C-alpha cells in the first residue's frame, strides 16, 4: 500500500497478528505509538524482549517465572498441603486476584481435547502426580467451565481418587452481581445441584 | 503482585497504557507473546523501534513518511490540483482504502477545539495556505463529523474562499449498508439536505 511507510506497515502487521487486535486497531495503536515519546516505545520494545529472554516455566508447578522454583512455590507463607490445578497461567493470575487462595498451584498447560488430539501426555499430569507425596492433603480442580475443562476434571478426579488424596472442584453457579433471569439453563441447574444449606 | 514476574508485569503495564487495551487484554497479549517463538516477538519489538527511528512528517503535506517529501506528494500519478484536508494521518489511510481519491493530502494534525485551547496556530493551517498557488484548483475538506470537525470546516471554508480557491466538503449521510431506521436524527437531516437528483 502506497500510503503507509514500510516500517509503519510492519508494526501494523505484527500487532494485528495478536489475538483480539484487528487491522484497524493495529493501525490505531501504531499511530498512537508514533505520537508518544521515544522512551515510551523503547520501554515497550525492551520489555517484550526481556520477557522472552527471562521468563520460563517453574519446574515444579509450571507457572511462568523468572526464578526456578517460582515465588509461589518458594513462599513460606503459602500452604504446601493444597494444590490448585489450573489450565493456563492466566487462570493463576485470576485466582490470585481474588485474594482467597493461599496454597500451591499446578498449571496443566491445556485441557484434554480429543478433537484436537490433546491427550493426557500433552498436559502436565504426570508432573502433578509426582508431586503428590504424603504432605499433600487436597487437590482442588479449577478447570474452565467448558466441555474440555469438564472432561479434564473427570479424568483427573478418577486418577487422583485412586491415589487416596482428597479431591475437590470449584463451584459452578450464578456469578456474583448477575441476575438469575439472564443465567443459562446449564448454570442454573449446576447452581441448584451445588446448593448449600444456610 | 506476587503471582507475576517483574518482566511480564512491565510488558502488561506498557501494553495497557495503549488506547483500547485494558489490563486484562494486556495480560492476555503478554501471555500470548510468551507462547510465540522468540523471532516473532523480536520482530514486533524491532519494528516498533525502527518505526520510531525512521518515521517523520512530510514537510509538504505532514503525512507520516520515511522519505521527505512523502510518496503521495512525489507520485506522478496523483493529481496535483486537488488537496484533501484531513485531521490525522489515519484519515488518510481510511480515504486511500476507498480507492476513490487520487489527489494530494494535507494533514492538519488536529481540529479546532476552544475547550482544549487548540486554535488555528496549533494546526498546520498556515502550511496549507502556503501550498495554494495557481496550480491548486480545489480543496476538499474531509474533517470528522464531530463538533470540532464542523468548526474547523467552517473556519477553513471562510479563509479559503477569500483566497479564491474552490472549496468542497465530503458528504454527510446514511452510511452504506446501514438502515435508515437506525440512523440518528442529525444524520438523517444532513442526508436530506444533501440529497442529489437522480
Tab-separated table of N, CA and C in Angstrom, chain A residues 5-102:
chain	number	residue	atom	x	y	z
A	5	UNK	N	4.163	3.946	5.312
A	5	UNK	CA	5.580	3.640	5.181
A	5	UNK	C	5.798	2.171	5.510
A	6	UNK	N	6.904	1.634	5.027
A	6	UNK	CA	7.176	0.209	5.203
A	6	UNK	C	7.310	-0.142	6.680
A	7	UNK	N	7.946	0.752	7.459
A	7	UNK	CA	8.145	0.426	8.875
A	7	UNK	C	6.820	0.484	9.642
A	8	UNK	N	5.960	1.478	9.321
A	8	UNK	CA	4.651	1.501	9.978
A	8	UNK	C	3.899	0.231	9.609
A	9	UNK	N	3.991	-0.132	8.323
A	9	UNK	CA	3.293	-1.324	7.839
A	9	UNK	C	3.735	-2.561	8.620
A	10	UNK	N	5.017	-2.688	8.925
A	10	UNK	CA	5.453	-3.903	9.618
A	10	UNK	C	5.008	-3.901	11.075
A	11	UNK	N	4.899	-2.715	11.684
A	11	UNK	CA	4.341	-2.653	13.042
A	11	UNK	C	2.869	-3.060	13.018
A	12	UNK	N	2.113	-2.517	12.052
A	12	UNK	CA	0.690	-2.841	11.952
A	12	UNK	C	0.516	-4.349	11.753
A	13	UNK	N	1.359	-4.919	10.903
A	13	UNK	CA	1.256	-6.350	10.627
A	13	UNK	C	1.540	-7.177	11.884
A	14	UNK	N	2.612	-6.807	12.605
A	14	UNK	CA	2.983	-7.561	13.805
A	14	UNK	C	1.895	-7.423	14.876
A	15	UNK	N	1.350	-6.212	15.029
A	15	UNK	CA	0.320	-6.006	16.057
A	15	UNK	C	-0.970	-6.737	15.699
A	16	UNK	N	-1.329	-6.746	14.406
A	16	UNK	CA	-2.622	-7.334	14.049
A	16	UNK	C	-2.560	-8.861	14.067
A	17	UNK	N	-1.352	-9.422	14.254
A	17	UNK	CA	-1.282	-10.882	14.404
A	17	UNK	C	-1.601	-11.294	15.841
A	18	UNK	N	-1.744	-10.310	16.743
A	18	UNK	CA	-2.072	-10.629	18.143
A	18	UNK	C	-3.567	-10.905	18.287
A	19	UNK	N	-3.948	-11.730	19.278
A	19	UNK	CA	-5.373	-12.010	19.457
A	19	UNK	C	-6.137	-10.747	19.847
A	20	UNK	N	-7.357	-10.642	19.410
A	20	UNK	CA	-8.311	-9.540	19.678
A	20	UNK	C	-7.900	-8.228	19.004
A	21	UNK	N	-6.778	-8.205	18.263
A	21	UNK	CA	-6.378	-6.970	17.594
A	21	UNK	C	-6.511	-7.137	16.089
A	22	UNK	N	-7.453	-6.411	15.512
A	22	UNK	CA	-7.637	-6.455	14.064
A	22	UNK	C	-6.788	-5.400	13.400
A	23	UNK	N	-6.907	-5.294	12.074
A	23	UNK	CA	-6.047	-4.367	11.339
A	23	UNK	C	-6.306	-2.918	11.712
A	24	UNK	N	-7.564	-2.564	11.895
A	24	UNK	CA	-7.866	-1.165	12.215
A	24	UNK	C	-7.332	-0.779	13.590
A	25	UNK	N	-7.508	-1.669	14.570
A	25	UNK	CA	-6.965	-1.389	15.900
A	25	UNK	C	-5.445	-1.299	15.837
A	26	UNK	N	-4.829	-2.205	15.081
A	26	UNK	CA	-3.365	-2.213	14.963
A	26	UNK	C	-2.884	-0.882	14.393
A	27	UNK	N	-3.605	-0.382	13.398
A	27	UNK	CA	-3.255	0.892	12.772
A	27	UNK	C	-3.343	2.029	13.793
A	28	UNK	N	-4.429	1.975	14.579
A	28	UNK	CA	-4.622	2.998	15.588
A	28	UNK	C	-3.512	2.950	16.647
A	29	UNK	N	-3.143	1.735	17.050
A	29	UNK	CA	-2.088	1.596	18.047
A	29	UNK	C	-0.761	2.105	17.495
A	30	UNK	N	-0.459	1.765	16.230
A	30	UNK	CA	0.808	2.195	15.626
A	30	UNK	C	0.877	3.722	15.587
A	31	UNK	N	-0.223	4.365	15.179
A	31	UNK	CA	-0.220	5.828	15.101
A	31	UNK	C	-0.139	6.445	16.494
A	32	UNK	N	-0.767	5.789	17.460
A	32	UNK	CA	-0.663	6.259	18.841
A	32	UNK	C	0.802	6.218	19.290
A	33	UNK	N	1.473	5.103	19.021
A	33	UNK	CA	2.867	4.953	19.451
A	33	UNK	C	3.771	5.967	18.759
A	34	UNK	N	3.439	6.297	17.508
A	34	UNK	CA	4.234	7.297	16.787
A	34	UNK	C	4.165	8.656	17.471
A	35	UNK	N	3.048	8.920	18.110
A	35	UNK	CA	2.886	10.204	18.786
A	35	UNK	C	3.537	10.230	20.162
A	36	UNK	N	3.843	9.059	20.715
A	36	UNK	CA	4.397	9.002	22.058
A	36	UNK	C	5.900	9.248	22.036
A	37	UNK	N	6.483	9.636	23.184
A	37	UNK	CA	7.936	9.847	23.219
A	37	UNK	C	8.706	8.553	22.936
A	38	UNK	N	9.879	8.734	22.374
A	38	UNK	CA	10.771	7.620	22.036
A	38	UNK	C	10.967	6.660	23.219
A	39	UNK	N	11.158	7.215	24.437
A	39	UNK	CA	11.442	6.371	25.607
A	39	UNK	C	10.305	5.387	25.863
A	40	UNK	N	9.081	5.870	25.653
A	40	UNK	CA	7.929	5.029	25.972
A	40	UNK	C	7.866	3.827	25.024
A	41	UNK	N	8.130	4.077	23.755
A	41	UNK	CA	8.112	2.990	22.774
A	41	UNK	C	9.269	2.040	23.033
A	42	UNK	N	10.441	2.610	23.373
A	42	UNK	CA	11.595	1.767	23.672
A	42	UNK	C	11.316	0.902	24.895
A	43	UNK	N	10.599	1.476	25.872
A	43	UNK	CA	10.287	0.709	27.076
A	43	UNK	C	9.448	-0.516	26.733
A	44	UNK	N	8.436	-0.320	25.870
A	44	UNK	CA	7.587	-1.448	25.460
A	44	UNK	C	8.414	-2.485	24.711
A	45	UNK	N	9.222	-2.009	23.734
A	45	UNK	CA	10.007	-2.934	22.915
A	45	UNK	C	10.980	-3.731	23.780
A	46	UNK	N	11.659	-3.039	24.690
A	46	UNK	CA	12.645	-3.723	25.525
A	46	UNK	C	11.987	-4.661	26.533
A	47	UNK	N	10.817	-4.267	27.037
A	47	UNK	CA	10.100	-5.142	27.964
A	47	UNK	C	9.718	-6.441	27.268
A	48	UNK	N	9.308	-6.334	26.000
A	48	UNK	CA	8.940	-7.532	25.242
A	48	UNK	C	10.141	-8.468	25.100
A	49	UNK	N	11.289	-7.884	24.736
A	49	UNK	CA	12.484	-8.703	24.542
A	49	UNK	C	12.941	-9.326	25.860
A	50	UNK	N	12.916	-8.520	26.946
A	50	UNK	CA	13.357	-9.025	28.243
A	50	UNK	C	12.452	-10.161	28.715
A	51	UNK	N	11.142	-9.996	28.454
A	51	UNK	CA	10.198	-11.024	28.887
A	51	UNK	C	10.519	-12.355	28.223
A	52	UNK	N	10.767	-12.301	26.902
A	52	UNK	CA	11.062	-13.550	26.189
A	52	UNK	C	12.367	-14.167	26.686
A	53	UNK	N	13.325	-13.307	27.043
A	53	UNK	CA	14.623	-13.828	27.469
A	53	UNK	C	14.584	-14.432	28.858
A	54	UNK	N	13.804	-13.814	29.757
A	54	UNK	CA	13.939	-14.158	31.178
A	54	UNK	C	12.878	-15.116	31.706
A	55	UNK	N	11.734	-15.178	31.032
A	55	UNK	CA	10.638	-15.936	31.629
A	55	UNK	C	10.643	-17.380	31.142
A	56	UNK	N	10.542	-18.307	32.066
A	56	UNK	CA	10.468	-19.722	31.720
A	56	UNK	C	9.411	-20.372	32.626
A	57	UNK	N	9.248	-21.671	32.523
A	57	UNK	CA	8.287	-22.347	33.384
A	57	UNK	C	8.962	-22.821	34.660
A	58	UNK	N	8.235	-22.718	35.754
A	58	UNK	CA	8.697	-23.266	37.028
A	58	UNK	C	8.749	-24.787	36.893
A	59	UNK	N	9.824	-25.402	37.330
A	59	UNK	CA	9.979	-26.836	37.128
A	59	UNK	C	9.079	-27.639	38.060
A	60	UNK	N	8.462	-26.940	39.028
A	60	UNK	CA	7.627	-27.645	39.987
A	60	UNK	C	6.148	-27.508	39.609
A	61	UNK	N	5.664	-26.244	39.446
A	61	UNK	CA	4.237	-26.036	39.217
A	61	UNK	C	3.934	-25.604	37.778
A	62	UNK	N	4.966	-25.343	36.969
A	62	UNK	CA	4.826	-24.959	35.563
A	62	UNK	C	4.124	-23.623	35.363
A	63	UNK	N	4.172	-22.803	36.402
A	63	UNK	CA	3.763	-21.417	36.267
A	63	UNK	C	4.892	-20.662	35.563
A	64	UNK	N	4.585	-19.498	35.002
A	64	UNK	CA	5.615	-18.657	34.396
A	64	UNK	C	6.426	-17.995	35.490
A	65	UNK	N	7.740	-17.994	35.338
A	65	UNK	CA	8.573	-17.432	36.394
A	65	UNK	C	9.928	-17.007	35.858
A	66	UNK	N	10.581	-16.113	36.586
A	66	UNK	CA	11.939	-15.726	36.227
A	66	UNK	C	12.953	-16.490	37.065
A	67	UNK	N	12.517	-17.001	38.230
A	67	UNK	CA	13.413	-17.786	39.072
A	67	UNK	C	12.771	-19.149	39.259
A	68	UNK	N	13.597	-20.189	39.354
A	68	UNK	CA	13.066	-21.547	39.452
A	68	UNK	C	13.531	-22.171	40.757
A	69	UNK	N	12.688	-22.690	41.629
A	69	UNK	CA	11.225	-22.683	41.571
A	69	UNK	C	10.640	-21.268	41.697
A	70	UNK	N	9.369	-21.122	41.300
A	70	UNK	CA	8.757	-19.799	41.224
A	70	UNK	C	8.457	-19.249	42.625
A	71	UNK	N	8.214	-17.952	42.743
A	71	UNK	CA	7.967	-17.339	44.061
A	71	UNK	C	6.804	-17.991	44.812
A	72	UNK	N	5.773	-18.445	44.097
A	72	UNK	CA	4.636	-19.070	44.790
A	72	UNK	C	5.082	-20.386	45.429
A	73	UNK	N	5.828	-21.194	44.682
A	73	UNK	CA	6.310	-22.472	45.223
A	73	UNK	C	7.251	-22.243	46.415
A	74	UNK	N	8.045	-21.173	46.374
A	74	UNK	CA	9.058	-20.936	47.387
A	74	UNK	C	8.524	-20.207	48.612
A	75	UNK	N	7.326	-19.591	48.510
A	75	UNK	CA	6.863	-18.734	49.588
A	75	UNK	C	6.562	-19.528	50.856
A	76	UNK	N	7.156	-19.142	52.008
A	76	UNK	CA	6.882	-19.848	53.260
A	76	UNK	C	5.481	-19.552	53.776
A	77	UNK	N	4.859	-18.503	53.233
A	77	UNK	CA	3.528	-18.118	53.700
A	77	UNK	C	2.436	-18.988	53.104
A	78	UNK	N	2.751	-19.751	52.064
A	78	UNK	CA	1.702	-20.470	51.358
A	78	UNK	C	1.620	-21.916	51.827
A	79	UNK	N	0.401	-22.383	51.931
A	79	UNK	CA	0.105	-23.730	52.389
A	79	UNK	C	0.600	-24.767	51.373
A	80	UNK	N	1.517	-25.640	51.816
A	80	UNK	CA	2.089	-26.642	50.909
A	80	UNK	C	1.174	-27.854	50.767
A	81	UNK	N	0.121	-27.925	51.575
A	81	UNK	CA	-0.707	-29.136	51.610
A	81	UNK	C	-1.852	-29.102	50.602
A	82	UNK	N	-2.061	-27.974	49.947
A	82	UNK	CA	-3.144	-27.874	48.967
A	82	UNK	C	-2.578	-27.495	47.612
A	83	UNK	N	-2.996	-28.191	46.573
A	83	UNK	CA	-2.574	-27.844	45.217
A	83	UNK	C	-3.819	-27.523	44.394
A	84	UNK	N	-3.841	-26.368	43.780
A	84	UNK	CA	-4.950	-25.990	42.903
A	84	UNK	C	-4.503	-26.221	41.463
A	85	UNK	N	-5.222	-27.090	40.747
A	85	UNK	CA	-4.846	-27.444	39.373
A	85	UNK	C	-5.606	-26.548	38.399
A	86	UNK	N	-4.876	-25.876	37.493
A	86	UNK	CA	-5.499	-24.956	36.541
A	86	UNK	C	-5.013	-25.249	35.132
A	87	UNK	N	-5.703	-24.690	34.151
A	87	UNK	CA	-5.341	-24.963	32.764
A	87	UNK	C	-4.155	-24.129	32.288
A	88	UNK	N	-4.221	-22.799	32.549
A	88	UNK	CA	-3.222	-21.903	31.963
A	88	UNK	C	-2.712	-20.913	33.016
A	89	UNK	N	-1.538	-20.297	32.774
A	89	UNK	CA	-1.001	-19.327	33.735
A	89	UNK	C	-1.955	-18.156	34.025
A	90	UNK	N	-2.769	-17.752	33.051
A	90	UNK	CA	-3.659	-16.619	33.338
A	90	UNK	C	-4.761	-17.004	34.333
A	91	UNK	N	-5.069	-18.302	34.445
A	91	UNK	CA	-6.026	-18.734	35.465
A	91	UNK	C	-5.443	-18.488	36.857
A	92	UNK	N	-4.130	-18.697	36.966
A	92	UNK	CA	-3.452	-18.427	38.244
A	92	UNK	C	-3.595	-16.943	38.601
A	93	UNK	N	-3.359	-16.084	37.611
A	93	UNK	CA	-3.482	-14.644	37.874
A	93	UNK	C	-4.903	-14.305	38.320
A	94	UNK	N	-5.891	-14.933	37.684
A	94	UNK	CA	-7.291	-14.657	38.032
A	94	UNK	C	-7.575	-15.088	39.469
A	95	UNK	N	-7.104	-16.273	39.848
A	95	UNK	CA	-7.362	-16.768	41.206
A	95	UNK	C	-6.633	-15.910	42.237
A	96	UNK	N	-5.379	-15.510	41.923
A	96	UNK	CA	-4.628	-14.669	42.855
A	96	UNK	C	-5.334	-13.334	43.086
A	97	UNK	N	-5.949	-12.812	42.032
A	97	UNK	CA	-6.667	-11.539	42.174
A	97	UNK	C	-7.790	-11.619	43.198
A	98	UNK	N	-8.361	-12.829	43.372
A	98	UNK	CA	-9.489	-12.978	44.299
A	98	UNK	C	-9.038	-12.893	45.753
A	99	UNK	N	-7.722	-13.031	45.998
A	99	UNK	CA	-7.191	-12.967	47.364
A	99	UNK	C	-7.845	-13.968	48.301
A	100	UNK	N	-8.168	-15.136	47.793
A	100	UNK	CA	-8.942	-16.095	48.553
A	100	UNK	C	-8.171	-17.398	48.735
A	101	UNK	N	-7.097	-17.564	47.979
A	101	UNK	CA	-6.411	-18.850	47.952
A	101	UNK	C	-4.946	-18.671	48.329
A	102	UNK	N	-4.461	-19.494	49.252
A	102	UNK	CA	-3.083	-19.352	49.697
A	102	UNK	C	-2.314	-20.671	49.683
